[in-house]
mmCIF file of N, CA and C in Angstrom:
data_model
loop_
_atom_site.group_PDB
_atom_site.id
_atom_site.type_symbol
_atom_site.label_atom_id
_atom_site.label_comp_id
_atom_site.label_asym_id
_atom_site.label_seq_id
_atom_site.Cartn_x
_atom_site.Cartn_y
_atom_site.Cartn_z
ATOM 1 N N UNK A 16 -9.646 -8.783 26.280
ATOM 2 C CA UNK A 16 -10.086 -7.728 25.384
ATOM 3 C C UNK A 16 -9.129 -7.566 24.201
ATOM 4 N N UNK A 17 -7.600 -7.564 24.223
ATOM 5 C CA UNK A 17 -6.678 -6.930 23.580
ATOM 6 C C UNK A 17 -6.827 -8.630 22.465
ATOM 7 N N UNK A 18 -7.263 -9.606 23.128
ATOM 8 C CA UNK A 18 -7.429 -10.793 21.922
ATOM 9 C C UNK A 18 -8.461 -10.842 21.165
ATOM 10 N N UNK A 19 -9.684 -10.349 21.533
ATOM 11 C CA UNK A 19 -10.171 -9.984 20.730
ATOM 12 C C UNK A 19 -10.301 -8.885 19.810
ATOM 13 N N UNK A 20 -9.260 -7.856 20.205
ATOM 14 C CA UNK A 20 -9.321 -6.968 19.646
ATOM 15 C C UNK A 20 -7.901 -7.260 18.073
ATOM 16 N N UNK A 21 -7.539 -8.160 18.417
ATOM 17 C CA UNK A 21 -6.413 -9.415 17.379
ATOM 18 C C UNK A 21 -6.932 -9.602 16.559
ATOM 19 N N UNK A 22 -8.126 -10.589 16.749
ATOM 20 C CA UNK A 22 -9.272 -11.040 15.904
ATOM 21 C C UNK A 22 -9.698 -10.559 15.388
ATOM 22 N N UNK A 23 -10.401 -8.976 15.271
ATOM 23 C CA UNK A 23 -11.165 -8.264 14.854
ATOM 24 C C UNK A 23 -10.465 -7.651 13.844
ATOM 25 N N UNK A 24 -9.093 -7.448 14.066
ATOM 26 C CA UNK A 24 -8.234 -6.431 13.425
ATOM 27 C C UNK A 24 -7.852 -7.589 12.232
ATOM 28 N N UNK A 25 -7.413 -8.895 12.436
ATOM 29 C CA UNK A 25 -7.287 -9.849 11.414
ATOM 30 C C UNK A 25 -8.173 -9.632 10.743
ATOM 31 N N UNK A 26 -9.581 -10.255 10.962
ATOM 32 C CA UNK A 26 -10.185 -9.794 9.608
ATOM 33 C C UNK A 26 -10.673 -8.639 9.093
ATOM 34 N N UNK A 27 -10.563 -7.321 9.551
ATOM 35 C CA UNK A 27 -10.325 -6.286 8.758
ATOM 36 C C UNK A 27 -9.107 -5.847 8.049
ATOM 37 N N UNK A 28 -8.043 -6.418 8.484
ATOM 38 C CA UNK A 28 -6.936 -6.456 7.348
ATOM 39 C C UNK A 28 -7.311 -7.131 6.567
ATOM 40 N N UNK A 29 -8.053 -8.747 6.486
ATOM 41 C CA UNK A 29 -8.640 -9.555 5.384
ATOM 42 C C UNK A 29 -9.292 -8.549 4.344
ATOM 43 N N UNK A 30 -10.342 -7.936 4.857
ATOM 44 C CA UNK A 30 -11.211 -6.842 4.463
ATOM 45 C C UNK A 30 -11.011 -6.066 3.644
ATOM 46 N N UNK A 31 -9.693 -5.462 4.117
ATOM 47 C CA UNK A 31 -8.838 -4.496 3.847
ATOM 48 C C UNK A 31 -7.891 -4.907 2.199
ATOM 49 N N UNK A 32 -7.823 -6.201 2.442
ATOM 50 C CA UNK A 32 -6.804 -6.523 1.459
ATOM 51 C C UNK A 32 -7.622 -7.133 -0.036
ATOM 52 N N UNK A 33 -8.894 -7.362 0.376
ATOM 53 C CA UNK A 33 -10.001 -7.477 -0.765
ATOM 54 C C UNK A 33 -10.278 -6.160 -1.095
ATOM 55 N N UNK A 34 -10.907 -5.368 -0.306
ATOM 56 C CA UNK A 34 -10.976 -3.678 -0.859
ATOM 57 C C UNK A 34 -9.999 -3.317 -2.007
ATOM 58 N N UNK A 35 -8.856 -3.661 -1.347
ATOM 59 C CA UNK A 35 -7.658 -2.773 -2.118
ATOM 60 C C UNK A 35 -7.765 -3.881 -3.168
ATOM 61 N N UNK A 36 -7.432 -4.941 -3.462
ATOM 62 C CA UNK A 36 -7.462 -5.340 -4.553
ATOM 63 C C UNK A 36 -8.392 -5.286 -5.876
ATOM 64 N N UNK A 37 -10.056 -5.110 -4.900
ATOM 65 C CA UNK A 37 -10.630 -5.093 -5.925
ATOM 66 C C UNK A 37 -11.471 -3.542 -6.666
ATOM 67 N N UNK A 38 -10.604 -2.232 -5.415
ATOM 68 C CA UNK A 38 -11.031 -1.056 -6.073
ATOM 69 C C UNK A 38 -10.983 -0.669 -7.578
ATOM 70 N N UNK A 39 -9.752 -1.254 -8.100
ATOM 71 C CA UNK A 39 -9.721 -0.737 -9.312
ATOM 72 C C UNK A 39 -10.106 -1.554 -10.537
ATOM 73 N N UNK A 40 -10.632 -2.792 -9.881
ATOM 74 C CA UNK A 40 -11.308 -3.950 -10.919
ATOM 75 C C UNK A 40 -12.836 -3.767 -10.834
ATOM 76 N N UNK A 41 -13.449 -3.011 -10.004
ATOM 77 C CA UNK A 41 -14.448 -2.762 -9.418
ATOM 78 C C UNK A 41 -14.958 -1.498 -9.674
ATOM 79 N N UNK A 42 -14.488 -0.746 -10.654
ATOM 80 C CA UNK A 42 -14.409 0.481 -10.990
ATOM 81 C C UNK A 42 -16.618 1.177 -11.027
ATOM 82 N N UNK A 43 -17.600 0.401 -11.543
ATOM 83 C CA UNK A 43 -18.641 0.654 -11.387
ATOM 84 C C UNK A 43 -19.441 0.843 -10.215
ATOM 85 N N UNK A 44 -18.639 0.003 -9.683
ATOM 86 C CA UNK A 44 -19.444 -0.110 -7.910
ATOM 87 C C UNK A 44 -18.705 1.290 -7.008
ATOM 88 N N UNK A 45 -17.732 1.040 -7.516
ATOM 89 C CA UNK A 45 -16.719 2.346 -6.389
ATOM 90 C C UNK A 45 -16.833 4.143 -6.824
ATOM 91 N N UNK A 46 -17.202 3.908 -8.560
ATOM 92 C CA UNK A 46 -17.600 5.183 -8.942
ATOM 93 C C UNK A 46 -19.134 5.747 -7.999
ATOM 94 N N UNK A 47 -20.158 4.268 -8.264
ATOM 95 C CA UNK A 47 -21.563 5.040 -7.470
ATOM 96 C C UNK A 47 -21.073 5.105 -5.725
ATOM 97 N N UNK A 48 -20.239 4.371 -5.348
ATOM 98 C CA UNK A 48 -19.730 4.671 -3.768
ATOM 99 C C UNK A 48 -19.282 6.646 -3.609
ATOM 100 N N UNK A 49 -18.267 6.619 -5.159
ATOM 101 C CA UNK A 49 -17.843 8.049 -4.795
ATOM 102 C C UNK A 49 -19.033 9.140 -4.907
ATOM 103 N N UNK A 50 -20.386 8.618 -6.051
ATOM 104 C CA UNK A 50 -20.967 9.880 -6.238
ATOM 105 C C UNK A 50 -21.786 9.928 -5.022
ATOM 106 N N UNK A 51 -22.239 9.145 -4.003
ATOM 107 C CA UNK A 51 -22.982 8.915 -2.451
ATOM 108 C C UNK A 51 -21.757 9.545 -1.886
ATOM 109 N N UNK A 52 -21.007 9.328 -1.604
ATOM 110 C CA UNK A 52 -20.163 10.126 -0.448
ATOM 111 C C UNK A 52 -19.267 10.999 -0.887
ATOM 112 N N UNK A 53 -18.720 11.772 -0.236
ATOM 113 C CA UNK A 53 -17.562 12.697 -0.503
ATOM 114 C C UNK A 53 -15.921 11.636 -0.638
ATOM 115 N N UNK A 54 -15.880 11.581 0.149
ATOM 116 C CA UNK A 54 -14.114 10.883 0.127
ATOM 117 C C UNK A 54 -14.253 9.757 -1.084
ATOM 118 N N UNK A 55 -12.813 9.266 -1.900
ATOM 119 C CA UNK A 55 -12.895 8.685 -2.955
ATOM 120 C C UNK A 55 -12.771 7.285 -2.322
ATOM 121 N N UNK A 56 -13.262 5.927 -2.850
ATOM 122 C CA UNK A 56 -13.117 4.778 -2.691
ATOM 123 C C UNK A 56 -12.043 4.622 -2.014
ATOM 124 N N UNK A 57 -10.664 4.971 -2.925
ATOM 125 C CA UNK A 57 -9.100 4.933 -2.328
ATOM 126 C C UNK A 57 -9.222 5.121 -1.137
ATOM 127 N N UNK A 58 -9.314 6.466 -0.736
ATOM 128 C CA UNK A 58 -9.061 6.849 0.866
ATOM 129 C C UNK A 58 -9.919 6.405 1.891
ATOM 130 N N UNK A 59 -11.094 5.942 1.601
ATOM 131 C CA UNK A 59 -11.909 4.857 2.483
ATOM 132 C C UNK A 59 -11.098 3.660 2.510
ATOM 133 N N UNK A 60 -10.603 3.143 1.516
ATOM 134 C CA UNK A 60 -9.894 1.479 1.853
ATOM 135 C C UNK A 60 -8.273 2.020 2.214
ATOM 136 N N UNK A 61 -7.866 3.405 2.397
ATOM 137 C CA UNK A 61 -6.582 3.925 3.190
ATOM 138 C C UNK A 61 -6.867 4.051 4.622
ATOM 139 N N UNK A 62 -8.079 4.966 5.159
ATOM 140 C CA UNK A 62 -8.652 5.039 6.351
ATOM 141 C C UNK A 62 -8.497 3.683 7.025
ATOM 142 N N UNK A 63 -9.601 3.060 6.262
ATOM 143 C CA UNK A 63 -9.663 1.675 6.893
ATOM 144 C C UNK A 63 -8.774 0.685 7.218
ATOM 145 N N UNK A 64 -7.622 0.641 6.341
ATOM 146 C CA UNK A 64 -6.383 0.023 6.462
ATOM 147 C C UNK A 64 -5.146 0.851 7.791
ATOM 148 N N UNK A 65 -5.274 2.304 7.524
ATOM 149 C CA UNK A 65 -4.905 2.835 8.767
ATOM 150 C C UNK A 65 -5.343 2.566 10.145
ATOM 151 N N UNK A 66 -6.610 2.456 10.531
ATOM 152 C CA UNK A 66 -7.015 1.947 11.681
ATOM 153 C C UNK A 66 -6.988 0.410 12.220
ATOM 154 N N UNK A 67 -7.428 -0.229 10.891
ATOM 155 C CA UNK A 67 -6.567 -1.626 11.239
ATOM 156 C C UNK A 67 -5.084 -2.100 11.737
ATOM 157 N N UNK A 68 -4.317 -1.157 10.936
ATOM 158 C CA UNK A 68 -3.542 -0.988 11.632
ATOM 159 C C UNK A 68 -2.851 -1.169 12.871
ATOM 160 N N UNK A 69 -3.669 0.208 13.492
ATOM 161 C CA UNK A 69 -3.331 0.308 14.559
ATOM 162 C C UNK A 69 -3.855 -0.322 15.810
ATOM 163 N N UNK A 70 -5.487 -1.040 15.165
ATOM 164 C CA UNK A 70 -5.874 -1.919 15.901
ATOM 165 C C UNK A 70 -5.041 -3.469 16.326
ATOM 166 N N UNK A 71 -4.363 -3.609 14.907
ATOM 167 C CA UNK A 71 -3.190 -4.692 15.425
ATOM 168 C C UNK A 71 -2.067 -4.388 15.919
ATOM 169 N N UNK A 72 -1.677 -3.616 16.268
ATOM 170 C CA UNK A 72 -0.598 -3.173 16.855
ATOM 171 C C UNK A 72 -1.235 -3.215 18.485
ATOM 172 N N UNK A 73 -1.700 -2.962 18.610
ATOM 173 C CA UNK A 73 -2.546 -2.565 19.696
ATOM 174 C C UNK A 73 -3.193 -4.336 19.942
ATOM 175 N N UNK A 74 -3.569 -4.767 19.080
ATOM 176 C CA UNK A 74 -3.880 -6.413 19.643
ATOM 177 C C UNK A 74 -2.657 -6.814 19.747
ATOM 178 N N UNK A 75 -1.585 -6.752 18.815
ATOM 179 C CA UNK A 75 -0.661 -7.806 19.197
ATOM 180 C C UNK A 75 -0.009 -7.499 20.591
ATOM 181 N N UNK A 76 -0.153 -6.766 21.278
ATOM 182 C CA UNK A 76 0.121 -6.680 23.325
ATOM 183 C C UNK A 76 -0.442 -7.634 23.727
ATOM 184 N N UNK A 77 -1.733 -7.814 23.213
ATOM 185 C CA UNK A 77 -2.201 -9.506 24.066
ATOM 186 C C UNK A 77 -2.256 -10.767 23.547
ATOM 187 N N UNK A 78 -0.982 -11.014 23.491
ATOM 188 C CA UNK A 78 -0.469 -12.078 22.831
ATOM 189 C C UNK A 78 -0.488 -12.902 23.898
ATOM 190 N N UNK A 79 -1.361 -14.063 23.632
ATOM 191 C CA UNK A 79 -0.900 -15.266 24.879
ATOM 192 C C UNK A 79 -0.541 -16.846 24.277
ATOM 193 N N UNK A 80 -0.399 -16.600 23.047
ATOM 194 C CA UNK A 80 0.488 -17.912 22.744
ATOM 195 C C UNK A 80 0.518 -17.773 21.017
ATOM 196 N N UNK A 81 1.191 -18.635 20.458
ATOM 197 C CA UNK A 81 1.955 -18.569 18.998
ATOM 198 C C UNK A 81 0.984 -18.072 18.235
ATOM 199 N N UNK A 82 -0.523 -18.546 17.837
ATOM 200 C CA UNK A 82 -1.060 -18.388 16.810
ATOM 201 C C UNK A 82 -1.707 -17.118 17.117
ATOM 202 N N UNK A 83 -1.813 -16.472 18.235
ATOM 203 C CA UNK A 83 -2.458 -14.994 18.057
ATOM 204 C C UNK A 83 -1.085 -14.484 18.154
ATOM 205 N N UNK A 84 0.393 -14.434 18.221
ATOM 206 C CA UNK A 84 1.153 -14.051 17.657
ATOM 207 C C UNK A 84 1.363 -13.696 16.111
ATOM 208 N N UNK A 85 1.205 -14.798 15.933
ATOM 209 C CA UNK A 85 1.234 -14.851 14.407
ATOM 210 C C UNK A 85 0.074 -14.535 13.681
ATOM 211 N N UNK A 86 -1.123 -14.484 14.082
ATOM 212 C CA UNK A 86 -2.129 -13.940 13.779
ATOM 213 C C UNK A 86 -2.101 -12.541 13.525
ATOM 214 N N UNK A 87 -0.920 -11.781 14.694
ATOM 215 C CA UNK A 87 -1.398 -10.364 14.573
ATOM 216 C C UNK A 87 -0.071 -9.401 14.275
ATOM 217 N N UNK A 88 1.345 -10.543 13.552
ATOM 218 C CA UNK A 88 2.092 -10.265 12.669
ATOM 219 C C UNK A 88 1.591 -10.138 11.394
ATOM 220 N N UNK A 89 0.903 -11.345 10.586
ATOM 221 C CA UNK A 89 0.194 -11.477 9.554
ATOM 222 C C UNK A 89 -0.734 -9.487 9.495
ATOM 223 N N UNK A 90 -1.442 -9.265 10.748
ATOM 224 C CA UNK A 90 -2.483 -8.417 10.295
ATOM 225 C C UNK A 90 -1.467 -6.765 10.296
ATOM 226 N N UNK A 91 -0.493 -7.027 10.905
ATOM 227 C CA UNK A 91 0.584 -5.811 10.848
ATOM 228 C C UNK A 91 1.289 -5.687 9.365
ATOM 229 N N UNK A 92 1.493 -6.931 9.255
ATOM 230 C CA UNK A 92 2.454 -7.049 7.500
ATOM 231 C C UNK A 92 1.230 -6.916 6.417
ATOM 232 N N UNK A 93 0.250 -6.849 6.555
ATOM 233 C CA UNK A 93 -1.279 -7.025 5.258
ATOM 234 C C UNK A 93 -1.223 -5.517 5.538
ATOM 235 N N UNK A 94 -1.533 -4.779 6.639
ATOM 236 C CA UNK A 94 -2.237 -3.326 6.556
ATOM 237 C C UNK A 94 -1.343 -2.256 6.218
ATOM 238 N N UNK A 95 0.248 -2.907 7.071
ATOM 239 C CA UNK A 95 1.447 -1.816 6.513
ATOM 240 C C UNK A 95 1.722 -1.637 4.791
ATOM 241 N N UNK A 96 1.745 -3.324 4.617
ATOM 242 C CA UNK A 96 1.768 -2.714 3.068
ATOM 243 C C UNK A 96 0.600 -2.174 2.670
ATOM 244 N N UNK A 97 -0.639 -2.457 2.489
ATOM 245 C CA UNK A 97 -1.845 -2.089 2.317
ATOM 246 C C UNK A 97 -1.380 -0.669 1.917
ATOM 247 N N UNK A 98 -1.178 0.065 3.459
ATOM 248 C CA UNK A 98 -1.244 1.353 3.596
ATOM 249 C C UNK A 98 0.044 2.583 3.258
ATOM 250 N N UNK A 99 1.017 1.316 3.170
ATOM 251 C CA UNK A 99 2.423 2.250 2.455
ATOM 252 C C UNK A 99 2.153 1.952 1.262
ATOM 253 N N UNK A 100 1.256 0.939 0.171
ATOM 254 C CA UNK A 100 1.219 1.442 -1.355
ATOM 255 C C UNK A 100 0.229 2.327 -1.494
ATOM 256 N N UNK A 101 -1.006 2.691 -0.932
ATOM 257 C CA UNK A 101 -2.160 3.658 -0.882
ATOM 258 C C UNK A 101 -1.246 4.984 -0.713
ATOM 259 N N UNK A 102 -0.455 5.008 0.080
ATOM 260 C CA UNK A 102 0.438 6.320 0.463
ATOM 261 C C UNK A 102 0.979 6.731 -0.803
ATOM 262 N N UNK A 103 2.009 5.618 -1.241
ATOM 263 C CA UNK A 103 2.713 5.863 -2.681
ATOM 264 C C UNK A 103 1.860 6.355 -3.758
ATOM 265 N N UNK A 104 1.012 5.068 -4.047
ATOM 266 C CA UNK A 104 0.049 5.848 -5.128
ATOM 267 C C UNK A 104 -0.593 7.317 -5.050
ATOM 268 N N UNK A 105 -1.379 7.541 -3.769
ATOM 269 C CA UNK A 105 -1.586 9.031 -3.447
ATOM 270 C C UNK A 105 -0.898 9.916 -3.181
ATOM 271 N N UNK A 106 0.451 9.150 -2.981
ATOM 272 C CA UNK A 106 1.992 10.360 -3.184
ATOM 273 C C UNK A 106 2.114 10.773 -4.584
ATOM 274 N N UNK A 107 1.768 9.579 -5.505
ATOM 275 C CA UNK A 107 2.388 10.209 -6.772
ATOM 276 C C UNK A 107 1.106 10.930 -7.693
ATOM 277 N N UNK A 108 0.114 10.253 -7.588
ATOM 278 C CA UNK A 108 -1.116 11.079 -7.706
ATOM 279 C C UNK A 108 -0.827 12.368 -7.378
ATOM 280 N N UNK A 109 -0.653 12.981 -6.685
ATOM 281 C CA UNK A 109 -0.523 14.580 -6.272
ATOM 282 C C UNK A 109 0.449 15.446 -6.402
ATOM 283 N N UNK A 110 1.695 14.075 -7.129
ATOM 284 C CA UNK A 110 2.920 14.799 -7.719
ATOM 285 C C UNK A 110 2.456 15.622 -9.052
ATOM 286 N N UNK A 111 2.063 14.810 -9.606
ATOM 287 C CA UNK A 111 1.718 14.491 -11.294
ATOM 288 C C UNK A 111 0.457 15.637 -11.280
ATOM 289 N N UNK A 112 -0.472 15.948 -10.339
ATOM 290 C CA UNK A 112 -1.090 16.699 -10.976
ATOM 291 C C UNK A 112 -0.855 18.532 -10.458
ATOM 292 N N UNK A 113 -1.293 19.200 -11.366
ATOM 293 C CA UNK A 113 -0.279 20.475 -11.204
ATOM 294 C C UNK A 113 -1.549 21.251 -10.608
#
């Protein structure tokens, strides 16, 4: 279970790391995303990167040999940063506005 749950979390960090790159190049598609839902684009590809997360953390316990090791280092190092620059930016976002 916990290997597939490796797998799953890999490619939603994949997921995760196209989102974030292409929210702000993508600005037409993510504006009609915000006027359909409440939460902004950002914090959907923060959410999502948070739970990936923790889904790899949580896969990498069932590690049974190198490449789902390394599979589910890769998906820990993509979502942490992912989710510590989403933090920053929405840290300073909320500095800046009064």
């Amino acid at each position: 279970m916990r290997e597939k749950l490796n797998l799953w979390s890999f490619f939603l960090s994949i997921i995760c790391l196209v989102s974030y790159l292409t929210v702000y190049s993508w600005a037409e598609l993510y504006r009609l995303i915000g006027e359909i839902s409440d939460p902004d684009a950002v914090n959907i590809v923060y959410v999502l990167s948070l739970i990936t997360l923790i889904l790899g953390i949580i896969g990498l316990t069932g590690k049974k040999n190198l490449k789902s090791v390394s599979r589910g280092i890769v998906t820990i190092l993509i979502t942490f940063s992912i989710t510590g620059l989403l933090s920053f930016l929405m840290w300073i976002q909320q500095s800046f506005l009064f």
